[in-house]
Amino acid sequence: MINNKRVLIIIPAWNESASIADVIREVRGELPEVDLLVVDDGSTDDTAKVARAAGATVSRLPYNLGVGGAMRLGYRYAYENDYDVAIQIDADGQHDPRYVPKLVDHLDEASLVIGARFAGEGDYTVRGPRKWTMVMLSGVLSRMAKTKLTDTTSGFRACNRDIIRLFAEWYPVEYLGDTVETTVRVIRLKHKVIQVPVAMRARQAGTPSHSPAKAMVYLGRAFITLLLAIARR
Amino acid sequence: MKLTIVTAIAGLLVVVVILELLRRRQLREKYAVLWLVVGLIVVPLGAFPKMLDSVATTAGVRSGVSLVLFLGFVFLLLVCIHLSWESSRLEEETRSLAEEVALIRTQLAEQERTAAIALIRTESAERERAND
């Protein structure tokens, strides 16, 4: 419970046995009053076992569906178990659970609250095509949302009951759909979206992709995802 | 003359394969009908290739054979699009099922856990009563 609201933290995890236990322990330590659901997206390592041992409820998908599939399962769980607030956190330790109460507080003003880098706190930086992508996405989405959104691909977000219900039945599986497309949809359904500055940490396990070619592909995909999201009914 | 025979045989082969697959219940009727119709069109065309020439001329195509080739290409393209559509739908369906299964297993595990805790509680309560 945070502010008398039943809060569920959803952690999608795919082969994250190296970092998942630490993330769970940290969330448990910082926020003992919230429930924790780890969605194991068909991992081939012992992510589910490690997560269960660390004290989380674990939902295990029979095969890998991608972040979108894992997230929809998380929201379905939140919807069926009647939670007031659902919050996504990455399994790689980038998101600091100490910001969770801050996100929940801002749900009084909006239906979806994005924990954003590049918004004052923290010193996370990107360059090149990756930066252009973020500039383009945040430009378009800020205009649509009529508020400043600087980090639209952030997976650190909190939402209220209305959005839980929406995401429980509709959540895209495609890459970037889980962040960009969902945001566009939420805005177009006339829900308020805002961002709250958070500091992000370096990931504790796994490596980010840094090659310029990949970054260009990323830009292209972001562009297509955005166009489709806007064109879709 | 050879071409006619080859085409006719190809058409017949399609029809036979489809019927056999149907007989073994390996093919859904909705797809079978489509391919049977294709086969039934190809067989007579193989025997009488000049049949479509008048239609082709009206459409501005020089020979019936070219027309068939073009239409066949368009047809196959449409079939491919249809299959992509079907597989997208199937993927969405299996995705829903996977989520459903995971959800049910989670609920089951939770119920088992609460049941186990309840059992331990009643057992320890009984033990205390026995000790008193």
Short mmCIF file of C-alpha atoms in Angstrom, two decimals:
data_model
loop_
_atom_site.label_atom_id
_atom_site.label_comp_id
_atom_site.label_asym_id
_atom_site.label_seq_id
_atom_site.Cartn_x
_atom_site.Cartn_y
_atom_site.Cartn_z
CA MET A 1 0.00 0.00 0.00
CA ILE A 2 1.22 3.47 -0.94
CA ASN A 3 -1.24 6.33 -0.18
CA ASN A 4 -3.92 3.71 0.56
CA LYS A 5 -3.51 2.30 -2.92
CA ARG A 6 -2.81 -1.34 -3.65
CA VAL A 7 0.33 -1.26 -5.73
CA LEU A 8 1.78 -4.01 -7.91
CA ILE A 9 5.25 -3.83 -9.33
CA ILE A 10 5.66 -5.79 -12.55
CA ILE A 11 9.12 -6.91 -13.57
CA PRO A 12 9.39 -8.50 -17.01
CA ALA A 13 12.44 -10.76 -17.08
CA TRP A 14 14.08 -12.77 -19.81
CA ASN A 15 17.23 -14.65 -18.86
CA GLU A 16 18.02 -12.21 -16.06
CA SER A 17 19.05 -14.67 -13.37
CA ALA A 18 22.25 -12.64 -12.84
CA SER A 19 20.50 -9.48 -11.71
CA ILE A 20 16.90 -10.37 -10.84
CA ALA A 21 17.50 -11.40 -7.23
CA ASP A 22 19.25 -8.13 -6.40
CA VAL A 23 16.47 -6.11 -8.02
CA ILE A 24 13.81 -8.02 -6.06
CA ARG A 25 15.70 -7.66 -2.80
CA GLU A 26 16.14 -3.95 -3.37
CA VAL A 27 12.43 -3.44 -4.13
CA ARG A 28 11.47 -5.54 -1.12
CA GLY A 29 13.81 -3.50 1.08
CA GLU A 30 12.69 -0.10 -0.19
CA LEU A 31 8.99 -0.88 -0.56
CA PRO A 32 7.94 -3.68 1.78
CA GLU A 33 4.28 -2.74 1.38
CA VAL A 34 3.93 -3.37 -2.35
CA ASP A 35 3.36 -6.66 -4.16
CA LEU A 36 5.85 -7.88 -6.69
CA LEU A 37 5.19 -9.91 -9.82
CA VAL A 38 8.04 -11.18 -11.94
CA VAL A 39 6.94 -12.23 -15.41
CA ASP A 40 9.42 -14.76 -16.67
CA ASP A 41 9.23 -14.44 -20.43
CA GLY A 42 10.14 -18.03 -21.28
CA SER A 43 13.68 -17.81 -19.90
CA THR A 44 16.06 -20.65 -20.64
CA ASP A 45 18.04 -20.03 -17.47
CA ASP A 46 16.72 -20.30 -13.91
CA THR A 47 15.31 -16.76 -13.69
CA ALA A 48 11.94 -18.03 -12.38
CA LYS A 49 13.54 -20.11 -9.67
CA VAL A 50 15.87 -17.34 -8.54
CA ALA A 51 13.02 -14.82 -8.50
CA ARG A 52 10.77 -17.13 -6.50
CA ALA A 53 13.56 -17.79 -4.01
CA ALA A 54 14.06 -14.03 -3.64
CA GLY A 55 10.44 -13.71 -2.58
CA ALA A 56 8.54 -12.55 -5.67
CA THR A 57 5.38 -14.00 -7.15
CA VAL A 58 6.42 -15.45 -10.48
CA SER A 59 4.37 -15.93 -13.65
CA ARG A 60 6.12 -18.05 -16.18
CA LEU A 61 5.25 -17.81 -19.88
CA PRO A 62 5.61 -21.14 -21.68
CA TYR A 63 7.69 -19.54 -24.44
CA ASN A 64 9.31 -16.20 -25.15
CA LEU A 65 6.77 -13.59 -26.22
CA GLY A 66 8.84 -10.42 -26.00
CA VAL A 67 8.45 -7.57 -23.54
CA GLY A 68 4.96 -6.76 -24.82
CA GLY A 69 3.66 -10.26 -24.09
CA ALA A 70 5.23 -10.30 -20.66
CA MET A 71 3.80 -6.88 -19.86
CA ARG A 72 0.27 -7.75 -20.95
CA LEU A 73 0.42 -10.78 -18.69
CA GLY A 74 1.52 -8.51 -15.84
CA TYR A 75 -1.35 -6.12 -16.44
CA ARG A 76 -3.81 -8.99 -16.72
CA TYR A 77 -2.61 -10.18 -13.33
CA ALA A 78 -2.98 -6.65 -11.93
CA TYR A 79 -6.47 -6.34 -13.39
CA GLU A 80 -7.70 -9.72 -12.18
CA ASN A 81 -6.28 -9.19 -8.70
CA ASP A 82 -7.81 -5.74 -8.51
CA TYR A 83 -4.77 -3.53 -8.02
CA ASP A 84 -5.13 0.28 -7.99
CA VAL A 85 -1.72 0.97 -9.41
CA ALA A 86 0.69 -1.02 -11.59
CA ILE A 87 4.31 -0.08 -12.05
CA GLN A 88 6.82 -1.49 -14.51
CA ILE A 89 10.43 -1.92 -13.53
CA ASP A 90 13.20 -3.44 -15.62
CA ALA A 91 14.92 -6.56 -14.37
CA ASP A 92 18.41 -5.27 -15.12
CA GLY A 93 18.57 -2.87 -12.18
CA GLN A 94 18.43 0.36 -14.22
CA HIS A 95 15.35 1.62 -12.43
CA ASP A 96 15.69 2.83 -8.89
CA PRO A 97 12.72 1.67 -6.77
CA ARG A 98 13.11 4.68 -4.50
CA TYR A 99 11.32 6.70 -7.19
CA VAL A 100 8.24 4.48 -7.09
CA PRO A 101 6.36 6.47 -4.41
CA LYS A 102 7.07 9.62 -6.43
CA LEU A 103 5.50 8.06 -9.53
CA VAL A 104 2.49 6.91 -7.50
CA ASP A 105 2.02 10.42 -6.06
CA HIS A 106 1.79 11.89 -9.53
CA LEU A 107 -0.97 9.46 -10.50
CA ASP A 108 -3.33 11.95 -8.87
CA GLU A 109 -2.76 14.26 -11.83
CA ALA A 110 -2.42 11.73 -14.64
CA SER A 111 -3.37 8.20 -15.67
CA LEU A 112 0.11 7.27 -16.84
CA VAL A 113 3.30 8.55 -15.25
CA ILE A 114 6.60 7.96 -17.02
CA GLY A 115 9.82 7.94 -15.04
CA ALA A 116 12.07 9.87 -17.42
CA ARG A 117 15.78 10.20 -17.86
CA PHE A 118 17.15 13.40 -19.44
CA ALA A 119 14.69 15.36 -17.35
CA GLY A 120 17.01 16.92 -14.84
CA GLU A 121 18.03 14.09 -12.59
CA GLY A 122 20.85 11.71 -13.30
CA ASP A 123 23.57 11.95 -15.94
CA TYR A 124 22.50 9.40 -18.55
CA THR A 125 23.45 10.55 -22.06
CA VAL A 126 23.16 9.24 -25.62
CA ARG A 127 24.47 10.43 -28.99
CA GLY A 128 24.00 9.92 -32.73
CA PRO A 129 20.97 8.19 -34.27
CA ARG A 130 19.84 7.07 -30.86
CA LYS A 131 19.62 10.68 -29.78
CA TRP A 132 17.80 11.70 -32.99
CA THR A 133 15.32 8.94 -32.36
CA MET A 134 14.64 10.17 -28.87
CA VAL A 135 14.36 13.78 -30.02
CA MET A 136 11.89 12.83 -32.75
CA LEU A 137 9.80 10.63 -30.49
CA SER A 138 9.71 13.10 -27.64
CA GLY A 139 8.90 15.96 -30.01
CA VAL A 140 5.89 14.24 -31.54
CA LEU A 141 4.63 12.69 -28.31
CA SER A 142 5.05 15.89 -26.30
CA ARG A 143 2.94 17.73 -28.83
CA MET A 144 0.25 15.01 -28.70
CA ALA A 145 0.25 14.85 -24.91
CA LYS A 146 0.41 18.64 -24.57
CA THR A 147 3.11 18.24 -21.93
CA LYS A 148 6.85 17.74 -22.05
CA LEU A 149 7.84 14.11 -22.55
CA THR A 150 11.57 13.68 -22.97
CA ASP A 151 12.00 9.95 -22.51
CA THR A 152 9.20 8.15 -24.27
CA THR A 153 10.97 4.81 -24.49
CA SER A 154 11.41 4.57 -20.74
CA GLY A 155 10.11 1.32 -19.35
CA PHE A 156 9.78 2.82 -15.89
CA ARG A 157 6.13 3.83 -15.67
CA ALA A 158 3.16 3.79 -13.35
CA CYS A 159 -0.49 3.66 -14.28
CA ASN A 160 -3.92 3.74 -12.67
CA ARG A 161 -6.87 1.37 -12.92
CA ASP A 162 -8.16 2.67 -16.25
CA ILE A 163 -4.83 2.02 -17.93
CA ILE A 164 -4.36 -1.34 -16.19
CA ARG A 165 -7.66 -2.37 -17.71
CA LEU A 166 -6.67 -1.10 -21.14
CA PHE A 167 -3.25 -2.79 -21.05
CA ALA A 168 -4.72 -6.05 -19.74
CA GLU A 169 -6.56 -6.53 -23.00
CA TRP A 170 -4.44 -4.55 -25.41
CA TYR A 171 -0.65 -4.46 -25.40
CA PRO A 172 1.47 -4.64 -28.54
CA VAL A 173 4.18 -7.31 -28.82
CA GLU A 174 6.33 -5.57 -31.42
CA TYR A 175 9.62 -3.96 -30.45
CA LEU A 176 9.06 -0.35 -29.29
CA GLY A 177 5.34 -1.04 -29.30
CA ASP A 178 5.55 -1.66 -25.58
CA THR A 179 6.68 1.91 -24.96
CA VAL A 180 5.93 4.22 -27.88
CA GLU A 181 2.75 2.65 -29.21
CA THR A 182 1.19 2.25 -25.77
CA THR A 183 1.92 5.90 -24.96
CA VAL A 184 0.34 7.08 -28.20
CA ARG A 185 -2.72 4.93 -27.58
CA VAL A 186 -3.15 6.20 -24.04
CA ILE A 187 -2.89 9.82 -25.19
CA ARG A 188 -5.34 9.26 -28.01
CA LEU A 189 -7.85 7.74 -25.63
CA LYS A 190 -7.78 11.13 -23.89
CA HIS A 191 -5.93 9.99 -20.80
CA LYS A 192 -3.42 12.33 -19.25
CA VAL A 193 0.23 11.32 -19.53
CA ILE A 194 2.99 13.10 -17.65
CA GLN A 195 6.61 12.46 -16.87
CA VAL A 196 8.54 12.66 -13.65
CA PRO A 197 12.32 13.04 -13.69
CA VAL A 198 14.24 10.07 -12.32
CA ALA A 199 17.89 9.12 -12.26
CA MET A 200 18.70 5.90 -14.07
CA ARG A 201 21.60 3.70 -13.19
CA ALA A 202 23.87 1.68 -15.40
CA ARG A 203 22.49 -1.79 -15.96
CA GLN A 204 23.87 -4.40 -13.60
CA ALA A 205 23.94 -7.23 -16.12
CA GLY A 206 23.66 -7.57 -19.87
CA THR A 207 25.02 -5.19 -22.51
CA PRO A 208 23.29 -2.40 -24.43
CA SER A 209 23.67 -2.34 -28.22
CA HIS A 210 25.99 0.43 -29.35
CA SER A 211 26.77 -0.11 -33.04
CA PRO A 212 25.83 2.79 -35.36
CA ALA A 213 24.06 0.43 -37.79
CA LYS A 214 21.85 -0.86 -35.02
CA ALA A 215 21.14 2.69 -33.95
CA MET A 216 20.01 3.57 -37.49
CA VAL A 217 17.76 0.52 -37.60
CA TYR A 218 16.41 1.65 -34.25
CA LEU A 219 15.62 5.07 -35.70
CA GLY A 220 13.80 3.49 -38.63
CA ARG A 221 11.80 1.20 -36.44
CA ALA A 222 10.89 4.01 -34.10
CA PHE A 223 9.69 6.06 -37.04
CA ILE A 224 7.55 3.22 -38.42
CA THR A 225 6.17 2.36 -34.99
CA LEU A 226 5.25 5.98 -34.44
CA LEU A 227 3.55 6.36 -37.83
CA LEU A 228 1.62 3.13 -37.37
CA ALA A 229 0.61 4.04 -33.84
CA ILE A 230 -0.74 7.36 -35.02
CA ALA A 231 -2.49 5.88 -38.06
CA ARG A 232 -4.06 3.01 -36.16
CA ARG A 233 -7.54 3.20 -34.78
CA MET B 1 0.88 -30.18 -77.81
CA LYS B 2 3.38 -31.24 -75.14
CA LEU B 3 2.64 -28.10 -73.06
CA THR B 4 -1.06 -28.95 -72.98
CA ILE B 5 -0.33 -32.38 -71.58
CA VAL B 6 2.11 -31.05 -68.96
CA THR B 7 -0.40 -28.43 -67.80
CA ALA B 8 -3.24 -30.92 -67.65
CA ILE B 9 -1.14 -33.38 -65.67
CA ALA B 10 -0.08 -30.61 -63.25
CA GLY B 11 -3.73 -29.65 -62.74
CA LEU B 12 -4.75 -33.25 -62.15
CA LEU B 13 -1.89 -33.74 -59.73
CA VAL B 14 -3.05 -30.74 -57.69
CA VAL B 15 -6.59 -32.10 -57.53
CA VAL B 16 -5.40 -35.57 -56.52
CA VAL B 17 -3.05 -34.27 -53.80
CA ILE B 18 -5.78 -32.03 -52.38
CA LEU B 19 -8.33 -34.85 -52.33
CA GLU B 20 -5.83 -37.16 -50.64
CA LEU B 21 -4.97 -34.55 -47.99
CA LEU B 22 -8.68 -34.00 -47.41
CA ARG B 23 -9.26 -37.75 -47.09
CA ARG B 24 -6.53 -37.97 -44.45
CA ARG B 25 -7.98 -34.92 -42.65
CA GLN B 26 -4.71 -33.03 -43.10
CA LEU B 27 -6.28 -30.00 -44.76
CA ARG B 28 -9.11 -27.75 -43.64
CA GLU B 29 -12.04 -27.61 -46.04
CA LYS B 30 -11.83 -23.85 -46.43
CA TYR B 31 -8.36 -24.15 -48.00
CA ALA B 32 -9.18 -27.32 -49.92
CA VAL B 33 -12.04 -25.67 -51.78
CA LEU B 34 -9.74 -22.92 -52.98
CA TRP B 35 -7.15 -25.30 -54.36
CA LEU B 36 -9.73 -27.62 -55.91
CA VAL B 37 -11.20 -24.66 -57.78
CA VAL B 38 -7.70 -23.78 -59.01
CA GLY B 39 -7.11 -27.34 -60.15
CA LEU B 40 -10.47 -27.53 -61.91
CA ILE B 41 -9.69 -24.33 -63.80
CA VAL B 42 -6.20 -25.43 -64.80
CA VAL B 43 -7.15 -28.87 -66.17
CA PRO B 44 -9.48 -27.71 -69.00
CA LEU B 45 -7.13 -24.81 -69.77
CA GLY B 46 -4.33 -27.29 -70.24
CA ALA B 47 -6.42 -29.20 -72.76
CA PHE B 48 -7.69 -26.11 -74.60
CA PRO B 49 -5.13 -23.31 -74.26
CA LYS B 50 -6.90 -21.17 -76.89
CA MET B 51 -10.03 -21.02 -74.69
CA LEU B 52 -9.08 -17.73 -73.07
CA ASP B 53 -7.68 -15.99 -76.15
CA SER B 54 -10.84 -13.99 -76.83
CA VAL B 55 -11.04 -12.91 -73.19
CA ALA B 56 -7.36 -11.99 -73.30
CA THR B 57 -7.77 -9.87 -76.45
CA THR B 58 -10.64 -7.94 -74.85
CA ALA B 59 -8.44 -7.29 -71.83
CA GLY B 60 -5.65 -6.09 -74.09
CA VAL B 61 -3.40 -9.08 -73.50
CA ARG B 62 -2.01 -10.75 -76.58
CA SER B 63 -2.57 -14.39 -75.63
CA GLY B 64 -4.65 -16.35 -73.17
CA VAL B 65 -1.56 -18.03 -71.78
CA SER B 66 -0.05 -14.69 -70.73
CA LEU B 67 -3.33 -13.72 -69.12
CA VAL B 68 -3.38 -16.96 -67.12
CA LEU B 69 0.21 -16.40 -66.07
CA PHE B 70 -0.56 -12.89 -64.88
CA LEU B 71 -3.73 -13.86 -63.06
CA GLY B 72 -1.93 -16.80 -61.49
CA PHE B 73 0.73 -14.45 -60.16
CA VAL B 74 -1.85 -12.07 -58.70
CA PHE B 75 -3.72 -14.98 -57.21
CA LEU B 76 -0.61 -16.39 -55.52
CA LEU B 77 0.24 -12.97 -54.15
CA LEU B 78 -3.23 -12.70 -52.61
CA VAL B 79 -2.90 -16.19 -51.15
CA CYS B 80 0.43 -15.22 -49.56
CA ILE B 81 -1.07 -12.10 -48.04
CA HIS B 82 -3.95 -14.16 -46.74
CA LEU B 83 -1.56 -16.64 -45.14
CA SER B 84 0.41 -13.82 -43.49
CA TRP B 85 -2.84 -12.50 -42.13
CA GLU B 86 -3.85 -15.90 -40.86
CA SER B 87 -0.51 -16.48 -39.18
CA SER B 88 -0.68 -13.04 -37.53
CA ARG B 89 -4.05 -14.02 -36.14
CA LEU B 90 -2.75 -17.38 -35.00
CA GLU B 91 0.22 -15.74 -33.30
CA GLU B 92 -2.13 -13.42 -31.44
CA GLU B 93 -4.26 -16.39 -30.43
CA THR B 94 -1.33 -18.47 -29.18
CA ARG B 95 -0.02 -15.42 -27.36
CA SER B 96 -3.31 -15.04 -25.53
CA LEU B 97 -3.27 -18.73 -24.68
CA ALA B 98 0.30 -18.56 -23.38
CA GLU B 99 -0.64 -15.64 -21.15
CA GLU B 100 -3.74 -17.42 -19.98
CA VAL B 101 -1.77 -20.56 -19.08
CA ALA B 102 0.86 -18.54 -17.19
CA LEU B 103 -1.87 -16.69 -15.29
CA ILE B 104 -3.68 -19.87 -14.32
CA ARG B 105 -0.46 -21.51 -13.13
CA THR B 106 0.38 -18.46 -11.04
CA GLN B 107 -3.06 -18.50 -9.43
CA LEU B 108 -2.75 -22.22 -8.79
CA ALA B 109 0.63 -21.79 -7.13
CA GLU B 110 -0.75 -19.00 -4.95
CA GLN B 111 -3.74 -21.10 -3.92
CA GLU B 112 -1.48 -24.00 -3.05
CA ARG B 113 0.66 -21.73 -0.96
CA THR B 114 -2.28 -20.28 0.97
CA ALA B 115 -3.66 -23.79 1.47
CA ALA B 116 -0.29 -24.99 2.78
CA ILE B 117 -0.07 -22.05 5.19
CA ALA B 118 -3.62 -22.73 6.42
CA LEU B 119 -2.78 -26.39 6.92
CA ILE B 120 0.32 -25.58 8.96
CA ARG B 121 -1.72 -23.17 11.09
CA THR B 122 -4.47 -25.70 11.88
CA GLU B 123 -1.89 -28.39 12.60
CA SER B 124 0.02 -26.22 15.05
CA ALA B 125 -3.26 -25.11 16.66
CA GLU B 126 -4.27 -28.76 17.13
CA ARG B 127 -0.87 -29.57 18.58
CA GLU B 128 -1.24 -26.77 21.08
CA ARG B 129 -4.68 -28.00 22.05
CA ALA B 130 -3.29 -31.53 22.50
CA ASN B 131 -0.52 -30.18 24.71
CA ASP B 132 -3.00 -28.31 26.93
#
